[in-house]
Amino acid sequence: KGEDWLAFIFLIERFTGEVAAASNEGPLQWVPIAKLAELPMWEGDRYFLPLLFDDDPRCFHGYLPYENNRPLSWSYVRY
């Protein structure tokens, strides 16, 4: 049986200071929103990314179970 993960995603609209060159997950860079779909990512990320950039300002809570590294389903609630 796999592990359960809890993730938090934050969207910032502005930033001051210097961006770190890398994290333990790899190099960091600013990417235009229109180019996000071209980046390598977990298949399930493509389910929730549109919610980050739509016109609905509410937070959301999503459930995205995986099996064999593939999403089984996707559900979410806005609040």
C-alpha positions as a LaTeX table, in Angstrom:
\begin{tabular}{lrrr}
\hline
Residue & $x$ (\AA) & $y$ (\AA) & $z$ (\AA) \\
\hline
Lys1 & 0.00 & 0.00 & 0.00 \\
Gly2 & 1.25 & 3.50 & $-0.84$ \\
Glu3 & 1.68 & 6.51 & 1.38 \\
Asp4 & $-0.84$ & 9.27 & 1.98 \\
Trp5 & 0.49 & 12.75 & 1.25 \\
Leu6 & $-0.88$ & 16.10 & 2.33 \\
Ala7 & 0.18 & 19.04 & 0.16 \\
Phe8 & $-0.38$ & 22.77 & 0.43 \\
Ile9 & $-0.22$ & 24.99 & $-2.65$ \\
Phe10 & 0.18 & 28.73 & $-2.43$ \\
Leu11 & $-0.24$ & 31.22 & $-5.25$ \\
Ile12 & 1.68 & 34.47 & $-4.97$ \\
Glu13 & 1.08 & 37.43 & $-7.22$ \\
Arg14 & 4.22 & 39.37 & $-6.42$ \\
Phe15 & 7.65 & 38.76 & $-5.00$ \\
Thr16 & 10.58 & 40.86 & $-3.84$ \\
Gly17 & 14.04 & 39.60 & $-3.11$ \\
Glu18 & 16.14 & 36.91 & $-4.71$ \\
Val19 & 14.84 & 33.52 & $-5.81$ \\
Ala20 & 16.89 & 30.60 & $-4.51$ \\
Ala21 & 18.80 & 28.87 & $-7.31$ \\
Ala22 & 17.55 & 25.40 & $-6.36$ \\
Ser23 & 15.67 & 23.31 & $-3.83$ \\
Asn24 & 15.93 & 19.63 & $-2.94$ \\
Glu25 & 13.41 & 19.05 & $-5.77$ \\
Gly26 & 15.53 & 20.72 & $-8.46$ \\
Pro27 & 16.27 & 24.13 & $-9.99$ \\
Leu28 & 13.80 & 26.95 & $-9.41$ \\
Gln29 & 12.65 & 29.36 & $-12.08$ \\
Trp30 & 9.76 & 31.67 & $-12.94$ \\
Val31 & 7.64 & 30.22 & $-15.74$ \\
Pro32 & 4.81 & 31.99 & $-17.60$ \\
Ile33 & 1.43 & 30.45 & $-16.78$ \\
Ala34 & 0.88 & 29.70 & $-20.47$ \\
Lys35 & 4.01 & 27.49 & $-20.43$ \\
Leu36 & 3.14 & 25.40 & $-17.34$ \\
Ala37 & 1.53 & 22.59 & $-19.32$ \\
Glu38 & 4.82 & 22.06 & $-21.16$ \\
Leu39 & 6.71 & 21.24 & $-17.96$ \\
Pro40 & 7.19 & 17.71 & $-16.64$ \\
Met41 & 4.86 & 17.09 & $-13.70$ \\
Trp42 & 2.86 & 14.40 & $-11.98$ \\
Glu43 & $-0.19$ & 13.49 & $-14.04$ \\
Gly44 & $-2.50$ & 14.52 & $-11.20$ \\
Asp45 & $-1.06$ & 18.05 & $-11.09$ \\
Arg46 & $-2.89$ & 18.74 & $-14.34$ \\
Tyr47 & $-6.21$ & 18.26 & $-12.50$ \\
Phe48 & $-5.74$ & 20.99 & $-9.92$ \\
Leu49 & $-3.51$ & 23.52 & $-11.71$ \\
Pro50 & $-6.46$ & 25.11 & $-13.58$ \\
Leu51 & $-8.11$ & 25.82 & $-10.21$ \\
Leu52 & $-5.14$ & 27.96 & $-9.20$ \\
Phe53 & $-5.53$ & 30.29 & $-12.16$ \\
Asp54 & $-9.28$ & 30.50 & $-12.71$ \\
Asp55 & $-11.41$ & 33.49 & $-11.68$ \\
Asp56 & $-12.77$ & 31.88 & $-8.50$ \\
Pro57 & $-10.87$ & 33.36 & $-5.51$ \\
Arg58 & $-11.99$ & 30.68 & $-3.04$ \\
Cys59 & $-9.64$ & 28.09 & $-1.61$ \\
Phe60 & $-10.15$ & 24.46 & $-2.52$ \\
His61 & $-9.58$ & 21.11 & $-0.91$ \\
Gly62 & $-8.93$ & 18.25 & $-3.30$ \\
Tyr63 & $-8.67$ & 14.49 & $-3.07$ \\
Leu64 & $-6.50$ & 12.76 & $-5.65$ \\
Pro65 & $-5.78$ & 9.10 & $-4.88$ \\
Tyr66 & $-3.05$ & 7.35 & $-6.84$ \\
Glu67 & $-2.37$ & 3.71 & $-7.59$ \\
Asn68 & 0.74 & 2.52 & $-9.39$ \\
Asn69 & 1.79 & 6.16 & $-9.86$ \\
Arg70 & $-1.44$ & 7.02 & $-11.74$ \\
Pro71 & $-4.42$ & 9.05 & $-10.50$ \\
Leu72 & $-7.52$ & 6.98 & $-9.82$ \\
Ser73 & $-9.96$ & 9.86 & $-9.44$ \\
Trp74 & $-10.17$ & 13.56 & $-8.63$ \\
Ser75 & $-12.66$ & 15.46 & $-6.52$ \\
Tyr76 & $-12.55$ & 18.87 & $-4.87$ \\
Val77 & $-14.63$ & 21.31 & $-2.86$ \\
Arg78 & $-14.34$ & 25.09 & $-2.88$ \\
Tyr79 & $-14.87$ & 27.02 & 0.33 \\
\hline
\end{tabular}
